[in-house]
Coordinates of C-alpha atoms and ligand atoms in Angstrom, one line a residue:
Chain A
M1 CA -25.8 -17.9 -7.1
T2 CA -24.7 -15.3 -9.8
V3 CA -25.7 -12.1 -9.3
S4 CA -25.1 -8.8 -11.5
L5 CA -23.6 -5.7 -11.1
T6 CA -24.8 -2.1 -11.6
L7 CA -23.0 1.5 -11.6
E8 CA -25.9 3.8 -12.3
N9 CA -24.8 7.7 -13.1
I10 CA -21.9 7.2 -10.6
T11 CA -19.7 10.4 -10.4
A12 CA -17.0 10.5 -7.8
H13 CA -14.4 13.5 -6.8
Y14 CA -11.0 13.5 -5.0
G15 CA -11.8 16.3 -2.9
K16 CA -12.5 18.8 -5.8
T17 CA -11.6 17.2 -8.5
M18 CA -13.6 15.2 -10.4
V19 CA -12.0 11.7 -11.3
L20 CA -15.1 9.9 -12.6
E21 CA -18.2 11.5 -14.2
D22 CA -21.9 10.4 -14.9
L23 CA -20.3 6.7 -15.4
N24 CA -23.0 3.9 -16.4
L25 CA -22.0 0.1 -16.3
H26 CA -23.5 -3.3 -16.1
V27 CA -21.8 -6.3 -15.4
G28 CA -24.4 -9.1 -16.3
E29 CA -24.6 -12.4 -14.2
G30 CA -21.4 -14.5 -14.5
E31 CA -20.1 -12.0 -17.1
L32 CA -16.4 -11.1 -16.8
V33 CA -16.3 -7.5 -18.1
S34 CA -12.6 -5.2 -18.2
L35 CA -12.0 -1.6 -17.7
L36 CA -9.3 -1.0 -19.9
G37 CA -7.8 2.3 -20.4
S38 CA -4.5 4.4 -19.8
S39 CA -2.7 5.6 -16.4
G40 CA -5.2 8.2 -14.6
C41 CA -8.2 7.4 -16.2
G42 CA -10.4 6.2 -13.2
K43 CA -10.0 2.5 -13.3
T44 CA -9.0 1.8 -9.7
T45 CA -11.0 4.4 -8.4
T46 CA -14.3 2.7 -10.1
L47 CA -13.1 -0.7 -8.5
R48 CA -12.2 1.4 -4.9
L49 CA -15.9 2.8 -5.6
V50 CA -17.5 -0.7 -5.8
A51 CA -15.8 -1.7 -2.9
G52 CA -17.1 0.9 -0.6
F53 CA -13.2 2.3 -0.5
L54 CA -14.6 5.9 -1.5
E55 CA -18.2 6.8 -1.5
P56 CA -19.5 8.3 -5.2
T57 CA -21.2 12.0 -4.6
A58 CA -23.9 11.1 -6.9
G59 CA -25.5 7.9 -8.5
H60 CA -26.1 4.4 -7.5
I61 CA -24.2 1.1 -7.7
R62 CA -26.1 -2.3 -7.4
L63 CA -25.1 -6.0 -6.7
G64 CA -28.2 -8.0 -8.0
D65 CA -30.7 -6.8 -5.7
R66 CA -28.9 -5.3 -3.0
D67 CA -28.0 -1.6 -3.0
L68 CA -24.6 -1.3 -2.1
T69 CA -24.1 2.4 -2.5
R70 CA -23.9 3.4 1.4
L71 CA -23.2 -0.2 2.7
P72 CA -20.3 -0.4 4.6
S73 CA -16.7 -2.3 3.0
H74 CA -17.0 -4.9 5.1
A75 CA -20.4 -6.0 4.4
R76 CA -20.5 -5.9 0.8
D77 CA -19.2 -9.2 0.4
I78 CA -16.8 -8.5 -2.7
G79 CA -13.8 -10.6 -3.6
L80 CA -10.7 -8.2 -4.1
V81 CA -7.6 -9.0 -5.7
F82 CA -5.2 -6.1 -5.7
Q83 CA -2.0 -5.0 -7.7
T84 CA 0.1 -5.1 -4.9
Y85 CA -1.4 -8.5 -3.6
A86 CA -2.0 -6.8 -0.1
L87 CA -1.2 -10.3 1.5
F88 CA -1.0 -10.3 5.4
P89 CA 2.9 -10.7 6.0
H90 CA 2.0 -12.1 9.4
L91 CA -0.1 -15.1 8.7
S92 CA 1.0 -18.3 6.4
V93 CA -0.3 -18.7 3.1
K94 CA -3.6 -21.2 4.4
D95 CA -4.3 -18.4 6.8
N96 CA -3.9 -15.6 4.8
V97 CA -6.2 -17.8 3.1
A98 CA -8.5 -18.6 5.7
F99 CA -8.8 -14.9 6.8
G100 CA -12.4 -14.2 4.9
L101 CA -13.3 -17.4 6.6
K102 CA -12.7 -16.9 10.0
Q103 CA -14.2 -13.3 10.1
R104 CA -17.6 -14.9 8.9
G105 CA -17.5 -17.2 11.6
I106 CA -17.1 -20.7 10.3
A107 CA -15.7 -23.2 12.4
T108 CA -11.8 -24.0 12.5
A109 CA -12.1 -27.3 11.0
E110 CA -14.1 -26.0 7.9
R111 CA -12.2 -23.0 7.7
N112 CA -9.1 -25.0 7.5
K113 CA -10.9 -27.8 5.5
R114 CA -11.7 -25.6 2.7
A115 CA -8.4 -23.4 2.7
M116 CA -6.5 -26.2 2.1
D117 CA -8.4 -27.1 -0.6
M118 CA -8.3 -23.9 -2.2
V119 CA -4.2 -23.6 -1.7
E120 CA -4.3 -26.6 -3.7
R121 CA -6.7 -25.6 -5.9
V122 CA -4.2 -22.7 -7.0
G123 CA -1.7 -25.2 -7.1
L124 CA 0.1 -24.3 -3.9
S125 CA -0.5 -27.6 -1.5
G126 CA 3.2 -27.2 -0.5
F127 CA 3.1 -24.1 0.5
A128 CA 0.6 -24.0 3.2
D129 CA 2.6 -22.9 5.7
R130 CA 5.1 -20.7 3.9
Y131 CA 4.9 -16.6 4.5
P132 CA 4.2 -14.1 1.8
A133 CA 8.0 -12.8 2.1
N134 CA 9.1 -16.2 1.1
L135 CA 7.1 -16.6 -1.8
S136 CA 7.8 -15.8 -5.9
G137 CA 5.8 -13.1 -7.4
G138 CA 3.4 -16.1 -9.4
Q139 CA 2.5 -17.8 -6.1
R140 CA 1.8 -14.6 -3.7
Q141 CA -0.3 -13.7 -6.8
R142 CA -2.0 -17.3 -6.7
V143 CA -2.5 -17.0 -2.7
A144 CA -4.1 -13.5 -4.0
L145 CA -6.5 -15.0 -5.9
A146 CA -7.3 -17.8 -3.4
R147 CA -7.8 -15.6 -0.7
A148 CA -10.5 -13.7 -2.9
L149 CA -12.3 -16.9 -4.2
V150 CA -12.6 -19.1 -0.8
I151 CA -14.9 -16.3 0.7
D152 CA -17.1 -17.6 -2.4
P153 CA -18.2 -13.8 -3.3
P154 CA -20.9 -13.3 -5.9
L155 CA -18.3 -10.3 -7.3
L156 CA -14.9 -10.8 -7.5
M157 CA -13.0 -7.8 -8.5
F158 CA -9.0 -7.4 -10.1
D159 CA -7.2 -4.5 -10.1
E160 CA -4.3 -5.3 -12.6
P161 CA -3.7 -8.4 -10.6
L162 CA -1.1 -9.6 -13.1
S163 CA 1.1 -6.3 -13.8
N164 CA 3.6 -7.6 -11.4
L165 CA 4.5 -11.1 -13.4
D166 CA 7.1 -11.5 -16.2
A167 CA 5.6 -11.9 -19.8
K168 CA 4.6 -15.6 -19.6
L169 CA 3.6 -15.7 -16.2
R170 CA 0.8 -13.3 -16.9
V171 CA -0.5 -15.4 -20.0
E172 CA -0.7 -18.8 -18.2
M173 CA -2.1 -16.6 -14.9
R174 CA -4.7 -14.9 -17.6
V175 CA -6.2 -18.1 -18.5
E176 CA -6.0 -19.3 -15.2
I177 CA -8.2 -16.3 -13.9
R178 CA -10.2 -17.1 -16.3
R179 CA -10.7 -20.7 -15.8
L180 CA -11.9 -21.1 -12.4
Q181 CA -14.4 -17.6 -12.8
Q182 CA -16.2 -19.2 -15.6
A183 CA -15.9 -22.5 -13.1
N184 CA -17.5 -20.6 -10.5
G185 CA -20.1 -18.5 -12.8
T186 CA -18.9 -15.1 -10.9
T187 CA -19.1 -11.9 -11.9
A188 CA -16.8 -10.2 -12.5
L189 CA -14.6 -6.5 -13.0
Y190 CA -11.3 -6.5 -14.1
V191 CA -9.1 -3.9 -14.5
T192 CA -5.7 -3.4 -16.9
H193 CA -4.1 -1.4 -18.8
D194 CA -2.8 -4.3 -21.1
Q195 CA -5.3 -4.4 -24.3
E196 CA -3.7 -8.3 -25.6
E197 CA -5.0 -9.1 -21.6
A198 CA -8.1 -7.0 -22.0
F199 CA -9.3 -8.5 -25.1
S200 CA -8.3 -12.4 -24.3
I201 CA -10.0 -12.5 -21.0
S202 CA -13.2 -10.6 -21.1
D203 CA -16.5 -11.7 -22.3
R204 CA -16.6 -7.2 -22.5
V205 CA -14.3 -4.7 -22.5
A206 CA -15.4 -0.9 -21.3
I207 CA -12.6 1.7 -22.7
M208 CA -12.1 4.5 -20.4
N209 CA -10.8 7.2 -20.8
K210 CA -10.9 10.5 -18.2
G211 CA -13.4 9.3 -16.2
R212 CA -15.4 8.5 -18.3
I213 CA -16.7 4.8 -20.9
M214 CA -15.9 5.7 -24.6
Q215 CA -17.2 2.4 -25.6
L216 CA -18.3 -0.9 -24.0
D217 CA -18.4 -3.9 -26.3
T218 CA -17.2 -7.4 -26.9
P219 CA -13.6 -7.4 -27.9
E220 CA -14.8 -8.6 -31.7
V221 CA -17.1 -5.6 -32.3
L222 CA -13.9 -3.0 -29.7
Y223 CA -11.3 -4.5 -32.4
S224 CA -13.4 -4.2 -35.9
R225 CA -15.8 -1.4 -34.9
P226 CA -15.1 1.2 -32.8
A227 CA -17.5 3.9 -32.0
N228 CA -15.1 6.6 -31.8
A229 CA -12.0 8.3 -32.7
F230 CA -10.4 7.6 -29.3
V231 CA -11.0 4.1 -29.2
A232 CA -10.3 3.6 -32.8
D233 CA -6.7 5.1 -31.6
F234 CA -6.7 2.6 -28.8
V235 CA -7.5 -0.2 -30.6
G236 CA -4.7 0.4 -33.6
F237 CA -6.3 2.3 -36.1
E238 CA -3.1 4.4 -37.0
N239 CA -4.9 6.4 -39.2
V240 CA -7.9 8.8 -38.7
I241 CA -8.8 10.5 -42.1
E242 CA -11.6 13.8 -42.0
A243 CA -14.0 12.9 -44.8
V244 CA -17.0 14.7 -46.3
A245 CA -20.1 12.4 -48.1
T246 CA -20.7 13.8 -51.8
G247 CA -23.0 11.9 -53.3
E248 CA -23.7 8.0 -54.4
D249 CA -22.9 5.7 -57.4
G250 CA -24.7 2.5 -57.2
D251 CA -23.6 0.8 -54.6
M252 CA -20.8 3.2 -53.9
I253 CA -20.6 6.0 -51.9
L254 CA -18.7 8.5 -53.0
A255 CA -16.6 10.9 -50.6
E256 CA -14.4 13.2 -50.7
A257 CA -10.9 13.2 -48.0
G258 CA -7.5 14.8 -48.6
G259 CA -8.7 16.7 -52.0
A260 CA -8.9 13.0 -53.6
L261 CA -12.3 10.9 -54.4
L262 CA -12.8 8.2 -52.3
K263 CA -15.4 5.4 -53.5
L264 CA -16.4 3.0 -50.2
P265 CA -19.2 0.1 -50.7
K266 CA -22.1 0.6 -49.3
S267 CA -22.5 -3.3 -48.0
H268 CA -19.7 -2.3 -45.7
F269 CA -20.0 1.4 -44.4
E270 CA -22.8 3.2 -42.6
L271 CA -22.2 6.8 -42.2
P272 CA -23.3 8.8 -39.5
G273 CA -23.5 11.9 -41.0
K274 CA -22.9 13.7 -44.0
E275 CA -18.8 14.9 -42.2
F276 CA -17.7 11.9 -41.1
L277 CA -13.8 10.2 -40.7
L278 CA -12.7 7.6 -41.8
A279 CA -10.0 5.0 -39.7
A280 CA -8.0 3.1 -41.1
R281 CA -5.3 0.7 -39.8
A282 CA -2.1 0.7 -41.6
D283 CA -3.1 -2.8 -43.2
G284 CA -5.9 -1.0 -44.7
L285 CA -4.6 1.5 -46.8
T286 CA -2.5 0.2 -49.6
V287 CA 0.0 1.7 -51.3
T288 CA 0.3 1.8 -54.9
A289 CA 2.6 3.9 -57.2
A290 CA 1.2 6.6 -58.8
P291 CA -1.1 7.2 -60.8
G292 CA -4.2 5.5 -59.9
E293 CA -8.0 5.7 -57.9
G294 CA -7.1 6.7 -54.3
L295 CA -5.4 9.4 -52.0
P296 CA -2.5 10.9 -53.3
A297 CA 0.7 10.8 -51.5
T298 CA 4.2 11.4 -51.1
L299 CA 6.1 8.2 -49.4
G300 CA 8.3 9.2 -46.4
L301 CA 11.0 6.4 -44.5
R302 CA 10.1 2.9 -45.4
T303 CA 10.5 0.1 -42.8
Y304 CA 10.5 -3.7 -43.6
L305 CA 7.5 -5.6 -41.2
G306 CA 8.4 -9.1 -42.8
R307 CA 5.0 -9.1 -44.1
A308 CA 4.7 -6.2 -45.9
Y309 CA 6.8 -2.7 -46.2
Q310 CA 5.0 0.2 -44.1
Y311 CA 5.5 3.8 -45.2
V312 CA 5.0 6.7 -43.8
C313 CA 3.4 8.9 -46.2
E314 CA 2.3 12.6 -46.6
T315 CA -0.9 13.5 -48.0
Q316 CA -3.5 16.5 -47.7
A317 CA -5.5 14.9 -44.8
G318 CA -2.2 14.7 -43.0
T319 CA 0.7 12.4 -42.4
L320 CA -0.6 8.8 -42.7
T321 CA 1.1 5.1 -41.7
A322 CA 0.3 2.7 -44.7
N323 CA 1.7 -0.9 -45.7
G324 CA 2.8 -1.7 -49.5
P325 CA 3.5 -5.6 -51.2
L326 CA 7.0 -7.0 -50.6
G327 CA 6.9 -7.2 -54.3
A328 CA 8.0 -3.7 -55.3
P329 CA 9.4 -1.9 -52.6
L330 CA 8.6 2.2 -53.3
E331 CA 11.4 4.5 -53.1
T332 CA 11.1 7.7 -50.6
G333 CA 10.0 10.3 -52.5
A334 CA 8.5 8.6 -54.6
N335 CA 4.5 9.5 -55.7
A336 CA 2.2 6.9 -54.8
V337 CA -2.0 6.7 -54.1
L338 CA -2.9 5.0 -50.7
I339 CA -6.6 2.8 -51.6
P340 CA -8.6 2.2 -48.2
Q341 CA -9.4 -1.8 -47.6
P342 CA -13.0 -1.6 -46.8
E343 CA -12.6 -4.6 -44.4
Q344 CA -9.8 -2.9 -42.8
C345 CA -11.2 0.4 -42.1
C346 CA -14.4 1.8 -40.5
V347 CA -16.0 5.3 -40.3
L348 CA -16.5 7.1 -37.3
P349 CA -18.6 10.1 -35.7
R350 CA -16.8 13.7 -36.6
E351 CA -16.9 15.2 -32.8
A352 CA -15.2 16.7 -30.6
L353 CA -12.8 14.0 -28.5
Chain B
M1 CA 42.5 -10.8 0.6
K2 CA 42.2 -9.0 3.8
R3 CA 41.4 -5.4 4.0
K4 CA 43.6 -3.0 5.4
L5 CA 42.0 -0.5 8.3
H6 CA 44.2 2.1 8.7
P7 CA 45.9 2.8 11.8
A8 CA 44.1 5.7 12.6
L9 CA 40.9 4.1 12.3
I10 CA 41.8 1.0 14.6
A11 CA 42.8 3.5 17.2
F12 CA 39.6 6.1 16.7
A13 CA 37.4 2.9 17.1
V14 CA 39.1 1.8 20.1
L15 CA 39.2 5.6 21.3
V16 CA 35.1 5.0 21.1
F17 CA 34.9 1.7 22.3
I18 CA 37.0 3.1 25.9
F19 CA 34.4 5.8 25.7
L20 CA 31.2 4.3 25.3
T21 CA 32.5 1.6 28.3
G22 CA 34.6 3.0 30.4
P23 CA 31.9 4.9 32.8
L24 CA 30.0 1.6 33.1
V25 CA 33.4 -0.3 34.0
I26 CA 34.0 2.2 36.6
I27 CA 30.7 1.8 38.4
I28 CA 30.6 -1.5 38.3
G29 CA 34.2 -1.2 39.7
S30 CA 33.6 0.9 42.3
S31 CA 30.6 -0.6 43.5
L32 CA 32.8 -3.5 44.0
S33 CA 34.9 -1.6 46.4
S34 CA 35.3 -2.5 50.1
S35 CA 36.3 1.1 51.0
E36 CA 34.4 3.6 52.4
F37 CA 34.3 6.2 49.5
L38 CA 33.2 5.9 45.6
E39 CA 36.8 5.5 44.5
F40 CA 38.5 3.9 41.4
P41 CA 39.7 1.5 41.4
P42 CA 38.1 -0.1 43.9
Q43 CA 40.2 -0.6 47.3
G44 CA 39.6 -4.6 48.1
L45 CA 37.0 -6.4 46.9
S46 CA 32.9 -7.0 48.8
L47 CA 29.5 -7.0 47.9
R48 CA 28.9 -4.9 51.3
W49 CA 27.5 -2.2 49.3
Y50 CA 24.8 -4.0 47.3
E51 CA 23.8 -5.7 51.1
N52 CA 23.6 -2.1 52.0
A53 CA 21.4 -0.6 49.0
F54 CA 19.0 -3.5 49.7
D55 CA 19.0 -2.3 53.4
I56 CA 17.6 0.9 52.9
S57 CA 13.9 0.8 52.8
A58 CA 13.6 3.8 50.7
F59 CA 16.0 2.8 47.7
R60 CA 13.2 -0.9 47.7
R61 CA 10.5 1.5 47.6
T62 CA 11.5 4.1 45.2
M63 CA 12.4 1.3 42.7
G64 CA 9.1 -0.3 42.7
T65 CA 7.5 3.3 42.4
S66 CA 10.0 3.3 39.7
F67 CA 9.2 0.3 37.5
F68 CA 5.3 1.1 38.3
L69 CA 5.6 4.8 36.4
A70 CA 7.8 3.4 33.5
V71 CA 5.7 0.6 32.8
A72 CA 2.3 2.3 33.6
G73 CA 3.4 5.6 32.1
T74 CA 4.9 4.1 28.8
A75 CA 1.3 1.9 28.6
L76 CA -0.9 5.5 28.9
S77 CA 1.5 6.6 26.6
M78 CA 1.2 4.0 23.7
L79 CA -2.8 4.3 24.6
V80 CA -2.5 7.6 23.1
G81 CA 0.5 7.7 20.8
V82 CA 0.4 4.7 18.8
P83 CA -3.2 5.9 17.5
A84 CA -2.2 9.1 16.7
A85 CA 0.7 7.8 14.7
Y86 CA -1.6 5.7 12.9
A87 CA -3.9 8.2 11.7
M88 CA -0.8 10.8 11.1
A89 CA 0.4 8.0 8.6
R90 CA -2.8 6.7 7.2
Y91 CA -4.6 10.1 6.7
R92 CA -1.4 12.2 5.5
V93 CA -2.9 13.4 3.0
Q94 CA -5.9 15.0 4.8
L95 CA -3.9 15.9 7.8
P96 CA -1.9 19.2 8.0
G97 CA 2.1 18.8 8.0
W98 CA 2.5 20.3 11.3
L99 CA 0.6 18.1 13.4
G100 CA 3.4 15.4 14.0
N101 CA 5.5 17.9 15.4
V102 CA 3.0 18.8 18.4
F103 CA 3.8 15.1 19.8
V104 CA 7.3 16.3 19.5
L105 CA 7.2 18.8 21.4
P106 CA 8.2 17.1 24.8
V107 CA 11.7 16.6 24.0
L108 CA 12.0 19.9 22.0
I109 CA 10.9 21.8 25.6
P110 CA 14.1 22.2 28.0
E111 CA 12.9 18.9 30.3
I112 CA 13.3 21.9 33.2
V113 CA 10.4 23.9 32.0
L114 CA 8.6 21.0 30.9
G115 CA 8.7 19.6 34.4
F116 CA 8.0 23.3 36.5
S117 CA 4.5 23.7 33.7
I118 CA 3.0 20.4 34.7
M119 CA 3.8 21.2 38.3
K120 CA 2.3 24.3 38.3
T121 CA -0.3 23.1 36.2
I122 CA -1.0 19.6 37.3
T123 CA 0.2 19.3 40.7
T124 CA -0.7 23.0 42.3
G125 CA -3.3 23.8 39.5
Y126 CA -5.6 21.1 40.1
E127 CA -4.3 19.2 43.0
V128 CA -3.6 16.3 41.4
P129 CA -2.1 13.8 44.0
V130 CA 1.8 12.9 43.6
L131 CA 1.4 9.9 42.2
P132 CA -0.9 10.6 39.5
S133 CA 0.6 13.7 38.2
L134 CA 4.3 11.6 38.2
L135 CA 2.0 9.2 35.9
I136 CA 1.1 12.2 33.6
G137 CA 4.2 13.6 33.8
H138 CA 5.8 10.2 32.7
A139 CA 3.7 9.7 30.1
L140 CA 4.0 13.0 28.6
L141 CA 7.7 13.0 29.0
V142 CA 7.5 9.5 26.8
L143 CA 4.9 10.6 24.4
P144 CA 7.6 11.3 21.5
Y145 CA 9.5 8.1 21.6
C146 CA 5.9 6.2 21.0
V147 CA 4.7 8.1 18.8
R148 CA 7.7 9.0 16.6
V149 CA 9.3 5.0 17.0
T150 CA 5.9 3.6 15.7
G151 CA 5.3 6.5 13.2
A152 CA 8.5 5.4 11.6
S153 CA 7.3 1.6 11.0
L154 CA 4.0 3.0 9.5
N155 CA 5.4 5.0 7.6
S156 CA 6.4 2.4 4.7
F157 CA 3.2 0.8 6.0
D158 CA 1.1 -1.0 2.7
F159 CA -2.3 0.0 3.9
S160 CA -3.5 -1.7 1.2
I161 CA -4.0 -5.1 3.5
E162 CA -6.1 -3.2 5.6
E163 CA -8.6 -2.7 2.7
A164 CA -8.1 -6.1 1.9
A165 CA -8.8 -7.3 5.2
V166 CA -11.7 -5.3 4.9
S167 CA -13.0 -6.6 1.8
L168 CA -12.8 -10.0 3.5
G169 CA -15.7 -8.8 5.9
C170 CA -13.3 -7.6 8.5
P171 CA -14.8 -4.7 10.0
R172 CA -12.2 -1.2 10.0
W173 CA -11.5 -1.3 14.1
K174 CA -11.4 -4.9 13.9
A175 CA -9.0 -4.9 11.2
F176 CA -7.0 -2.4 13.2
F177 CA -5.8 -5.0 16.0
I178 CA -5.4 -7.7 14.0
V179 CA -3.8 -6.8 10.9
I180 CA -2.2 -3.5 11.2
L181 CA -0.8 -4.1 15.1
P182 CA 0.4 -7.5 14.8
N183 CA 2.4 -5.9 11.1
I184 CA 3.9 -3.1 13.5
R185 CA 5.2 -5.3 16.5
A186 CA 9.0 -4.6 15.9
G187 CA 8.1 -0.4 15.9
L188 CA 5.8 -1.1 19.1
I189 CA 8.7 -3.4 20.6
A190 CA 11.0 -0.7 19.7
A191 CA 8.9 2.1 20.8
F192 CA 8.0 0.5 24.7
I193 CA 11.7 -0.2 24.9
L194 CA 13.0 3.6 24.4
A195 CA 10.1 4.9 26.1
F196 CA 10.5 2.7 29.2
I197 CA 14.3 3.3 29.7
T198 CA 13.6 6.9 29.5
S199 CA 11.1 7.1 32.0
L200 CA 13.4 4.5 34.4
N201 CA 16.2 7.1 34.3
D202 CA 14.1 10.3 34.1
V203 CA 15.2 13.3 36.7
S204 CA 14.1 16.2 35.8
I205 CA 10.8 15.9 35.5
S206 CA 10.7 13.6 38.7
L207 CA 12.3 16.3 40.6
F208 CA 9.3 18.9 40.0
L209 CA 6.6 16.2 40.6
T210 CA 7.9 13.8 43.5
G211 CA 6.4 14.7 46.6
P212 CA 6.3 13.9 50.1
G213 CA 6.6 10.1 50.8
V214 CA 6.7 9.7 46.9
S215 CA 9.6 9.5 44.9
T216 CA 11.6 8.1 42.1
L217 CA 14.7 6.1 42.5
P218 CA 16.9 8.3 40.4
I219 CA 15.9 11.1 42.6
Q220 CA 16.5 9.0 46.2
L221 CA 19.9 8.3 44.6
L222 CA 20.5 12.2 44.3
A223 CA 19.4 12.6 47.8
H224 CA 21.5 9.6 48.9
M225 CA 24.3 11.3 47.4
E226 CA 24.2 14.3 49.3
Q227 CA 24.7 13.2 52.4
F228 CA 26.7 9.8 51.9
F229 CA 29.4 9.7 49.3
D230 CA 30.1 6.0 49.8
P231 CA 29.8 3.1 47.1
T232 CA 26.0 2.5 47.7
I233 CA 24.8 4.5 44.8
A234 CA 27.0 2.9 42.6
S235 CA 26.1 -0.6 43.3
V236 CA 22.4 0.8 42.8
S237 CA 23.3 2.2 39.6
V238 CA 24.6 -1.7 38.5
V239 CA 21.3 -3.2 39.8
L240 CA 19.4 -1.1 37.8
M241 CA 21.5 -1.4 35.3
F242 CA 21.4 -4.9 35.0
I243 CA 17.5 -5.0 35.8
T244 CA 17.1 -2.6 32.4
V245 CA 19.5 -5.0 30.5
G246 CA 17.1 -7.8 31.4
V247 CA 14.1 -6.2 30.7
M248 CA 15.4 -5.6 27.2
A249 CA 16.5 -9.7 27.2
V250 CA 13.1 -10.6 28.0
V251 CA 11.0 -8.5 25.7
E252 CA 13.8 -10.3 22.8
R253 CA 13.2 -13.8 23.8
T254 CA 9.8 -13.2 23.8
L255 CA 8.9 -11.1 21.1
G256 CA 12.4 -11.0 19.1
L257 CA 14.8 -8.0 19.2
T258 CA 15.9 -8.3 15.4
F259 CA 14.8 -4.9 14.9
L260 CA 17.8 -3.4 16.4
T261 CA 19.9 -5.1 14.0
K262 CA 18.3 -4.7 11.1
Ligands
ATP1 N1 -6.3 9.5 -3.2 C1 -6.1 10.5 -4.2 N2 -6.3 11.3 -4.0 C2 -6.7 12.5 -5.3 N3 -6.7 12.1 -6.0 C3 -6.2 11.0 -6.8 C4 -6.4 10.1 -5.6 N4 -5.8 8.4 -6.2 C5 -6.3 9.0 -7.6 N5 -6.5 10.0 -7.8 C6 -6.3 10.4 -8.8 O1 -7.4 9.9 -9.6 C7 -7.7 10.0 -11.3 C8 -8.2 8.4 -11.5 O2 -7.2 7.3 -10.9 P1 -7.2 6.1 -10.9 O3 -6.2 5.5 -9.6 O4 -8.7 5.3 -10.5 O5 -6.6 5.4 -12.0 P2 -6.2 4.3 -12.6 O6 -7.0 4.4 -13.9 O7 -6.3 3.0 -11.9 O8 -4.9 4.4 -12.8 P3 -3.7 3.3 -13.1 O9 -3.3 2.7 -14.5 O10 -2.7 4.5 -13.0 O11 -3.4 2.7 -11.6 C9 -6.1 10.2 -11.6 O12 -6.1 11.5 -12.2 C10 -5.5 10.1 -10.0 O13 -4.5 11.5 -9.9
MG2 MG1 -4.9 1.5 -11.2

C-alpha cells in the first residue's frame, strides 16, 4: 500500500510565534522528499505536525485519502525515526522492535518472528537480546530504523537520523535507508541540514527558510537552476550580481552589471524580467588578465584549490569570488576581467529575500 | 603508589564514623542489658526486654498501625505525587515555576504547625475518625519526598521515548505506564523508601492526630517512656530498626537499589 502525503496551507505557532507560514508540500507515492534548511527553519516542526505531536493553527494534512489533521497521534500509523533515536532503555533490541506490533495486538509468536526478521534485515541478528545502553551509535540507529519499519507504515519520517554518526557510517547508513525505503515502496519525509545527504538520498528536496519552502525540486534542478537568490546561495552560488537587461544582439542578450556590458546567450537564459540577478559559482566566473570583455575587477587574495586558483575580486558589483586557470597566476592588486560561463550561471528574479 | 592520607583527615573520618554509628551501638547495647534501667554499657546480657516488648499488646497493636500508615500513606502520596511530578517535568515550559515549591511546603512548615493545622481542619473541623486523619496526615507529610525524588529522575528524562511509543500506536495514557514508569523505577523506589521511613518514624504529626484507641509505635514509645525508663524502648527501637533494614533489603533484592550508590 503506497499513499501520498499532502500538507495544505499549513500554519503553525508555538505560543504566539509563527513557526510555519502557509506551507504546501506534496510527497508522491513511494517518493522520498527531504526538508533541507538551516537550524530553526521549521523542519522538525513540520514532522511533528504530521506525526500529530503539534496541531496546526490552519491548514490540512492528508495521507492518502485520510485526513490526519485532527487524528490523535497514536492512530496515525506513521513510522518515525528520531534524531536521538528515542529507543526504550528498559527493553531489549528485539522488544524495542516488537513494540509497535504489540500495540497492534499481534500475537506473540508472529510478533517475535516479524521482529526477529526485521532485526536480521538491519544486520543486528547477534544483538537481539542486548539493551540499547550496550549498543554503538550506528547499531542504535539501526534499531530505531527497524522499529519504525517493522510496523510497515504507509509513511516513514526521519528527523536528522544520521547526525550523531561519524562521516563514514553516515554515508553507509543513508544508502541503507534509501535501499529499505525503495524496497518497501514507502513514502518518506526526511529531515536534514546536510545538503550532500539530502541531494544523494532524495527524489526531491524542499529547501526551507524561516518556516517557508523556498523551492521544492529534484536535486539536479536545485543544483543547476535555483529559483531564487536564497536557494542559489544555499546550493553554493557564491556570487549573486544585480543586472539590468539593455537589449539584444542576435542570439545574445545584452545586460549591464557592475558598470560593464555582459553578453549572455539566449539559449541558456530566460530572463525573469528586465531587472534580474545573475548567479554564478566561483567556477562560473573566469578570471582573465585585463583588458578584455567582461566584468572589470581588482584582484585580492589568491588561494590554490588544486584544480584552479581562486581569487577574491573587488568589482563595482561588490566583492566576488572567481576562479582562474592554473597556468598563469595573477598577482594581488592586478586588474582583471571576469567572464561569466553560461553553463555555470543562472538568472534569478530580483525580489526581496 | 599509595596515596598518603593526612592524619587529621583520618581522625576526622573516624570521628564522623563514631558519630554516625555510636547511637546505634548504644541502643543495641542497652537493649540487651539485664538490669532494670536504660544504661550503657549494659549490666549483664539478656533478651528479657525483647520478650517484655512483645508481651505488651500496645506495642504489637501500634506497630501494626505504624506499618499500615507507612505503606498506605506512602501509596496514597505516590498516587498524587508521581503524576504531579510527571506533569511538572513534561510541561515545564507551560507551567509556572513556583508550582514545584508548593509540593515542598510540608517540609518547610514546622511539623508541629502542620500537625496542629491538620488536626484543626480534618479531625476537629470535619470530624474525620482518627485512622483516616492519620492516613491523610502521613500522606501529606511524605508528599514532598514523593514529588521531589520522582521529579529528580524525570527532570533528565528524554520524553521523546514517549513520543516514540505514541508514534508506534500506543495511546498517551498507556505510554505513561509502559514506557515512563519502568524507566523511572529507581526514582520511584527511592521515593517510596524515603517516604516509608519518614512516615514510620514520625512523631510530631502523629502526636496531634492519634486519638483514643489508635496510636502509632513512636507515640506509644513516648507514652511508655513517661512511665517506665526500662530498656524496653531500646529493644523496640532495635526491632523497628531491623524491620526497616529488612524492608530495604527486600526492596533491594527484588528491584535493585544500585541507585543509592550510583
Ligand atoms: N517547544 C517550542 N516552543 C517554542 N518555540 C519552539 C519550540 N520548538 C521549536 N521552537 C521554535 O520553532 C522554530 C522552528 O524549530 P524547529 O525545531 O522546527 O527547527 P529545525 O528546522 O528542526 O531546526 P534544527 O535543524 O536545529 O533541528 C525555531 O525558531 C524554534 O526556536
Ligand atoms: Mg530539528
